[in-house]
mmCIF file of C-alpha atoms in Angstrom:
data_model
loop_
_atom_site.group_PDB
_atom_site.id
_atom_site.type_symbol
_atom_site.label_atom_id
_atom_site.label_comp_id
_atom_site.label_asym_id
_atom_site.label_seq_id
_atom_site.Cartn_x
_atom_site.Cartn_y
_atom_site.Cartn_z
ATOM 1 C CA MET A 1220 -8.660 64.186 23.822
ATOM 2 C CA THR A 1221 -11.346 63.203 21.333
ATOM 3 C CA ASN A 1222 -12.438 59.638 20.793
ATOM 4 C CA THR A 1223 -11.006 59.730 17.254
ATOM 5 C CA SER A 1224 -7.493 60.689 18.381
ATOM 6 C CA MET A 1225 -7.707 58.164 21.206
ATOM 7 C CA CYS A 1226 -8.221 55.286 18.769
ATOM 8 C CA GLY A 1227 -5.903 56.517 15.993
ATOM 9 C CA ASP A 1228 -6.363 56.518 12.232
ATOM 10 C CA GLU A 1229 -6.458 52.726 11.892
ATOM 11 C CA ALA A 1230 -9.243 52.186 14.446
ATOM 12 C CA GLN A 1231 -12.699 53.501 15.211
ATOM 13 C CA CYS A 1232 -14.325 54.258 18.515
ATOM 14 C CA ILE A 1233 -17.325 52.214 19.639
ATOM 15 C CA GLN A 1234 -19.475 53.629 22.431
ATOM 16 C CA SER A 1235 -22.227 51.955 24.415
ATOM 17 C CA GLN A 1236 -24.055 52.841 27.626
ATOM 18 C CA SER A 1237 -21.538 50.981 29.747
ATOM 19 C CA THR A 1238 -18.220 51.206 27.895
ATOM 20 C CA THR A 1239 -16.148 52.802 25.181
ATOM 21 C CA TYR A 1240 -13.555 50.866 23.189
ATOM 22 C CA CYS A 1241 -11.538 50.934 19.966
ATOM 23 C CA THR A 1242 -11.836 48.405 17.149
ATOM 24 C CA CYS A 1243 -9.794 48.128 13.990
ATOM 25 C CA ARG A 1244 -11.239 49.653 10.851
ATOM 26 C CA ARG A 1245 -11.971 47.532 7.792
ATOM 27 C CA GLY A 1246 -8.706 46.586 6.080
ATOM 28 C CA PHE A 1247 -6.779 46.583 9.390
ATOM 29 C CA GLN A 1248 -6.215 43.947 12.046
ATOM 30 C CA LYS A 1249 -5.205 44.012 15.706
ATOM 31 C CA VAL A 1250 -1.526 43.579 16.461
ATOM 32 C CA PRO A 1251 -1.107 40.628 18.865
ATOM 33 C CA ASP A 1252 -0.257 41.660 22.430
ATOM 34 C CA LYS A 1253 -0.460 45.343 21.479
ATOM 35 C CA ASN A 1254 -3.156 47.953 21.654
ATOM 36 C CA SER A 1255 -2.807 48.955 17.991
ATOM 37 C CA CYS A 1256 -3.933 48.031 14.472
ATOM 38 C CA GLN A 1257 -1.926 47.198 11.372
ATOM 39 C CA ASP A 1258 -2.749 47.035 7.682
ATOM 40 C CA VAL A 1259 -4.030 43.736 6.283
ATOM 41 C CA ASN A 1260 -2.185 42.673 3.132
ATOM 42 C CA GLU A 1261 -5.090 41.273 1.134
ATOM 43 C CA CYS A 1262 -2.719 40.331 -1.700
ATOM 44 C CA LEU A 1263 -1.303 37.513 0.436
ATOM 45 C CA ARG A 1264 -4.712 35.817 0.358
ATOM 46 C CA PHE A 1265 -5.049 33.513 -2.643
ATOM 47 C CA GLY A 1266 -7.821 34.515 -5.032
ATOM 48 C CA THR A 1267 -8.118 38.138 -3.899
ATOM 49 C CA CYS A 1268 -7.501 39.298 -7.471
ATOM 50 C CA SER A 1269 -7.852 37.558 -10.793
ATOM 51 C CA GLN A 1270 -4.258 38.406 -11.784
ATOM 52 C CA LEU A 1271 -2.273 41.336 -10.322
ATOM 53 C CA CYS A 1272 -2.744 42.688 -6.795
ATOM 54 C CA ASN A 1273 -1.315 45.881 -5.271
ATOM 55 C CA ASN A 1274 -1.722 46.317 -1.518
ATOM 56 C CA THR A 1275 -2.639 49.785 -0.237
ATOM 57 C CA LYS A 1276 -3.176 51.128 3.288
ATOM 58 C CA GLY A 1277 -6.459 49.639 4.433
ATOM 59 C CA SER A 1278 -7.340 48.227 1.032
ATOM 60 C CA HIS A 1279 -5.944 46.858 -2.251
ATOM 61 C CA VAL A 1280 -6.178 47.428 -6.005
ATOM 62 C CA CYS A 1281 -6.657 44.674 -8.604
ATOM 63 C CA SER A 1282 -5.336 44.998 -12.147
ATOM 64 C CA CYS A 1283 -4.732 42.844 -15.206
ATOM 65 C CA ALA A 1284 -1.584 41.761 -17.005
ATOM 66 C CA LYS A 1285 -0.656 42.924 -20.492
ATOM 67 C CA ASN A 1286 -3.083 41.836 -23.228
ATOM 68 C CA PHE A 1287 -5.864 41.302 -20.679
ATOM 69 C CA MET A 1288 -8.798 43.566 -19.845
ATOM 70 C CA LYS A 1289 -10.801 43.853 -16.633
ATOM 71 C CA THR A 1290 -14.418 42.725 -16.887
ATOM 72 C CA ASP A 1291 -16.653 42.258 -13.819
ATOM 73 C CA ASN A 1292 -13.631 42.093 -11.479
ATOM 74 C CA MET A 1293 -12.102 39.374 -13.652
ATOM 75 C CA CYS A 1294 -9.310 39.542 -16.218
ATOM 76 C CA LYS A 1295 -10.279 38.439 -19.702
ATOM 77 C CA ALA A 1296 -7.900 37.986 -22.633
ATOM 78 C CA GLU A 1297 -8.207 40.600 -25.355
ATOM 79 C CA GLY A 1298 -9.476 39.298 -28.669
ATOM 80 C CA SER A 1299 -11.194 36.329 -27.041
ATOM 81 C CA GLU A 1300 -13.654 36.079 -29.941
ATOM 82 C CA HIS A 1301 -10.776 34.741 -32.068
ATOM 83 C CA GLN A 1302 -9.504 32.201 -29.524
ATOM 84 C CA ILE A 1303 -9.599 28.520 -30.470
ATOM 85 C CA LEU A 1304 -9.941 25.590 -28.089
ATOM 86 C CA TYR A 1305 -8.202 22.369 -29.152
ATOM 87 C CA ILE A 1306 -9.419 19.074 -27.683
ATOM 88 C CA ALA A 1307 -7.572 15.755 -27.858
ATOM 89 C CA ASP A 1308 -9.755 12.655 -28.106
ATOM 90 C CA ASP A 1309 -7.890 9.335 -28.350
ATOM 91 C CA ASN A 1310 -6.282 9.545 -31.810
ATOM 92 C CA LYS A 1311 -7.743 12.816 -33.053
ATOM 93 C CA ILE A 1312 -7.660 16.532 -32.262
ATOM 94 C CA ARG A 1313 -10.685 18.758 -32.747
ATOM 95 C CA SER A 1314 -11.116 22.522 -32.521
ATOM 96 C CA MET A 1315 -13.869 24.974 -31.686
ATOM 97 C CA TYR A 1316 -14.376 28.659 -30.866
ATOM 98 C CA PRO A 1317 -15.403 28.641 -27.169
ATOM 99 C CA PHE A 1318 -16.812 32.194 -27.222
ATOM 100 C CA ASN A 1319 -18.887 31.649 -30.359
ATOM 101 C CA PRO A 1320 -22.268 30.089 -29.463
ATOM 102 C CA ASN A 1321 -22.649 28.852 -33.063
ATOM 103 C CA SER A 1322 -19.258 27.147 -33.152
ATOM 104 C CA ALA A 1323 -19.125 23.406 -33.791
ATOM 105 C CA TYR A 1324 -16.340 20.856 -33.442
ATOM 106 C CA GLU A 1325 -14.069 20.815 -36.479
ATOM 107 C CA PRO A 1326 -11.307 18.287 -37.230
ATOM 108 C CA ALA A 1327 -7.736 19.529 -36.821
ATOM 109 C CA PHE A 1328 -5.962 16.166 -36.929
ATOM 110 C CA GLN A 1329 -6.992 12.541 -37.390
ATOM 111 C CA GLY A 1330 -4.420 9.848 -36.649
ATOM 112 C CA ASP A 1331 -4.351 6.179 -37.584
ATOM 113 C CA GLU A 1332 -4.568 3.174 -35.264
ATOM 114 C CA ASN A 1333 -1.011 3.778 -33.990
ATOM 115 C CA VAL A 1334 -1.836 7.221 -32.579
ATOM 116 C CA ARG A 1335 -2.779 7.507 -28.912
ATOM 117 C CA ILE A 1336 -2.645 11.108 -27.716
ATOM 118 C CA ASP A 1337 -1.817 11.389 -24.015
ATOM 119 C CA ALA A 1338 -1.100 15.127 -23.653
ATOM 120 C CA MET A 1339 -0.708 18.073 -26.007
ATOM 121 C CA ASP A 1340 0.328 21.714 -26.060
ATOM 122 C CA ILE A 1341 0.218 24.553 -28.580
ATOM 123 C CA TYR A 1342 3.194 26.579 -29.819
ATOM 124 C CA VAL A 1343 1.230 29.662 -30.842
ATOM 125 C CA LYS A 1344 4.174 31.670 -32.194
ATOM 126 C CA GLY A 1345 5.265 28.742 -34.364
ATOM 127 C CA ASN A 1346 1.667 27.823 -35.312
ATOM 128 C CA LYS A 1347 2.212 24.178 -34.314
ATOM 129 C CA ILE A 1348 0.496 21.650 -32.092
ATOM 130 C CA TYR A 1349 2.585 19.036 -30.220
ATOM 131 C CA TRP A 1350 1.426 15.832 -28.554
ATOM 132 C CA THR A 1351 2.859 12.796 -26.784
ATOM 133 C CA ASN A 1352 2.106 9.327 -28.147
ATOM 134 C CA TRP A 1353 2.857 6.688 -25.525
ATOM 135 C CA HIS A 1354 1.705 3.971 -27.953
ATOM 136 C CA THR A 1355 4.699 4.574 -30.250
ATOM 137 C CA GLY A 1356 7.090 6.254 -27.788
ATOM 138 C CA ARG A 1357 7.137 9.468 -29.779
ATOM 139 C CA ILE A 1358 6.391 13.185 -29.610
ATOM 140 C CA SER A 1359 4.737 14.427 -32.796
ATOM 141 C CA TYR A 1360 3.815 17.852 -34.091
ATOM 142 C CA ARG A 1361 1.762 19.253 -36.909
ATOM 143 C CA GLU A 1362 1.395 22.658 -38.500
ATOM 144 C CA LEU A 1363 -1.904 24.259 -37.566
ATOM 145 C CA PRO A 1364 -4.158 25.467 -40.381
ATOM 146 C CA ALA A 1365 -4.492 29.197 -40.888
ATOM 147 C CA SER A 1366 -8.146 28.932 -39.842
ATOM 148 C CA SER A 1367 -10.644 26.292 -38.850
ATOM 149 C CA ALA A 1368 -12.219 26.634 -42.275
ATOM 150 C CA ALA A 1369 -8.894 25.714 -43.849
ATOM 151 C CA SER A 1370 -8.831 22.676 -41.579
ATOM 152 C CA THR A 1371 -12.145 21.475 -42.965
ATOM 153 C CA ALA A 1372 -11.011 22.114 -46.546
ATOM 154 C CA SER A 1373 -7.868 20.039 -46.000
ATOM 155 C CA ASN A 1374 -9.449 16.813 -44.795
ATOM 156 C CA ARG A 1375 -7.230 14.759 -47.083
ATOM 157 C CA ASN A 1376 -4.142 15.991 -45.164
ATOM 158 C CA ARG A 1377 -5.511 15.504 -41.656
ATOM 159 C CA ARG A 1378 -3.480 12.351 -41.087
ATOM 160 C CA GLN A 1379 -0.192 14.021 -42.031
ATOM 161 C CA ILE A 1380 2.396 14.490 -39.232
ATOM 162 C CA ASP A 1381 5.093 17.057 -39.905
ATOM 163 C CA GLY A 1382 7.798 15.714 -37.569
ATOM 164 C CA GLY A 1383 8.683 14.949 -33.983
ATOM 165 C CA ILE A 1384 10.999 13.305 -31.457
ATOM 166 C CA SER A 1385 11.362 9.536 -31.417
ATOM 167 C CA GLY A 1386 13.157 6.987 -29.239
ATOM 168 C CA LEU A 1387 11.121 7.660 -26.083
ATOM 169 C CA LYS A 1388 9.889 4.888 -23.806
ATOM 170 C CA MET A 1389 6.591 6.221 -22.419
ATOM 171 C CA PRO A 1390 6.173 9.979 -22.975
ATOM 172 C CA ARG A 1391 3.351 11.463 -20.920
ATOM 173 C CA GLY A 1392 3.140 15.190 -20.138
ATOM 174 C CA ILE A 1393 4.319 17.906 -22.517
ATOM 175 C CA ALA A 1394 4.846 21.655 -22.115
ATOM 176 C CA ILE A 1395 5.961 24.337 -24.568
ATOM 177 C CA ASP A 1396 8.274 27.160 -23.482
ATOM 178 C CA TRP A 1397 6.960 29.794 -25.878
ATOM 179 C CA VAL A 1398 9.629 32.334 -24.832
ATOM 180 C CA ALA A 1399 12.815 30.334 -25.468
ATOM 181 C CA GLY A 1400 11.257 27.991 -28.033
ATOM 182 C CA ASN A 1401 11.884 24.746 -26.138
ATOM 183 C CA ILE A 1402 9.764 21.674 -25.506
ATOM 184 C CA TYR A 1403 9.672 19.832 -22.162
ATOM 185 C CA TRP A 1404 8.248 16.375 -21.530
ATOM 186 C CA THR A 1405 8.040 13.596 -18.969
ATOM 187 C CA ASP A 1406 8.928 9.986 -19.739
ATOM 188 C CA SER A 1407 7.386 7.707 -17.119
ATOM 189 C CA GLY A 1408 9.014 4.691 -18.747
ATOM 190 C CA ARG A 1409 12.518 5.981 -17.973
ATOM 191 C CA ASP A 1410 11.449 8.204 -15.027
ATOM 192 C CA VAL A 1411 13.038 11.335 -16.483
ATOM 193 C CA ILE A 1412 12.166 14.879 -17.532
ATOM 194 C CA GLU A 1413 13.774 16.025 -20.762
ATOM 195 C CA VAL A 1414 14.018 19.148 -22.885
ATOM 196 C CA ALA A 1415 14.845 19.841 -26.507
ATOM 197 C CA GLN A 1416 14.419 22.522 -29.120
ATOM 198 C CA MET A 1417 11.224 22.532 -31.133
ATOM 199 C CA LYS A 1418 12.397 20.010 -33.753
ATOM 200 C CA GLY A 1419 14.182 17.757 -31.270
ATOM 201 C CA GLU A 1420 17.643 19.315 -31.541
ATOM 202 C CA ASN A 1421 19.976 19.557 -28.511
ATOM 203 C CA ARG A 1422 17.966 17.109 -26.443
ATOM 204 C CA LYS A 1423 18.994 16.924 -22.777
ATOM 205 C CA THR A 1424 17.860 15.099 -19.647
ATOM 206 C CA LEU A 1425 17.011 17.613 -16.918
ATOM 207 C CA ILE A 1426 15.932 15.376 -14.033
ATOM 208 C CA SER A 1427 16.485 11.669 -13.394
ATOM 209 C CA GLY A 1428 16.898 9.430 -10.366
ATOM 210 C CA MET A 1429 14.873 11.646 -8.010
ATOM 211 C CA ILE A 1430 11.430 11.003 -9.527
ATOM 212 C CA ASP A 1431 9.349 7.827 -9.550
ATOM 213 C CA GLU A 1432 6.647 8.151 -12.226
ATOM 214 C CA PRO A 1433 6.482 11.669 -13.706
ATOM 215 C CA HIS A 1434 3.258 12.488 -15.535
ATOM 216 C CA ALA A 1435 1.855 15.980 -16.211
ATOM 217 C CA ILE A 1436 4.196 18.957 -16.644
ATOM 218 C CA VAL A 1437 3.822 22.704 -17.108
ATOM 219 C CA VAL A 1438 6.337 25.547 -17.376
ATOM 220 C CA ASP A 1439 6.218 29.218 -16.443
ATOM 221 C CA PRO A 1440 8.969 30.689 -18.654
ATOM 222 C CA LEU A 1441 8.448 34.246 -17.440
ATOM 223 C CA ARG A 1442 9.397 33.146 -13.908
ATOM 224 C CA GLY A 1443 11.805 30.434 -15.036
ATOM 225 C CA THR A 1444 10.000 27.635 -13.162
ATOM 226 C CA MET A 1445 8.792 24.148 -14.019
ATOM 227 C CA TYR A 1446 6.128 22.053 -12.269
ATOM 228 C CA TRP A 1447 5.307 18.375 -12.664
ATOM 229 C CA SER A 1448 3.217 15.674 -11.024
ATOM 230 C CA ASP A 1449 4.699 12.390 -9.798
ATOM 231 C CA TRP A 1450 2.357 9.396 -9.749
ATOM 232 C CA GLY A 1451 4.811 7.054 -7.970
ATOM 233 C CA ASN A 1452 4.761 5.470 -4.527
ATOM 234 C CA HIS A 1453 4.904 8.939 -2.948
ATOM 235 C CA PRO A 1454 2.575 11.066 -5.154
ATOM 236 C CA LYS A 1455 3.425 14.755 -5.208
ATOM 237 C CA ILE A 1456 3.706 17.920 -7.302
#
């Protein structure tokens, strides 16, 4: 029997002057209480791949989701040169092109003294930006300009708010379900999480009584899940 067949395909033979033994090959690990090796599922380890991971015997393969391309073992969104970053700052929202080194901050919205932006989210398909205003107990939204240049040319309309949802006590976090076209938010004044359609229609309370002080919220519509942070006496996600 050769040393290779003695150790099997998943192990390699190590020889020294005094002994010979088998050790698991790279990508395999020893089975507890057994003299054998088994495949390591690298995909179970967080951060192995940027997005998608497919385990193979002794190794793994990383890939990217639709509309992403693989660059230097990382997944990068296609068309990133046209992506816009929106930044909320007290009562105004500014925009910039993060992948353009010559890009400068440009005004997208300027509110009055009653506007205090706590959180915001973008509804890309509807070309709208939504934000919570705890100062007035309201969720507001505004149509985004066709381009940042149009934003600069429309300075006289920067204070205009297109619509929103009123009657809230202390709205905090906000999240847009871009698949179903719904808007989710937390109200730490009433300790609830609510949902409505994009213009506030069919508003419903999803969670109440089991949360203390809900704050940030995010949704994953493709998996049908929702996550939020609770800042109460027992902080948790």
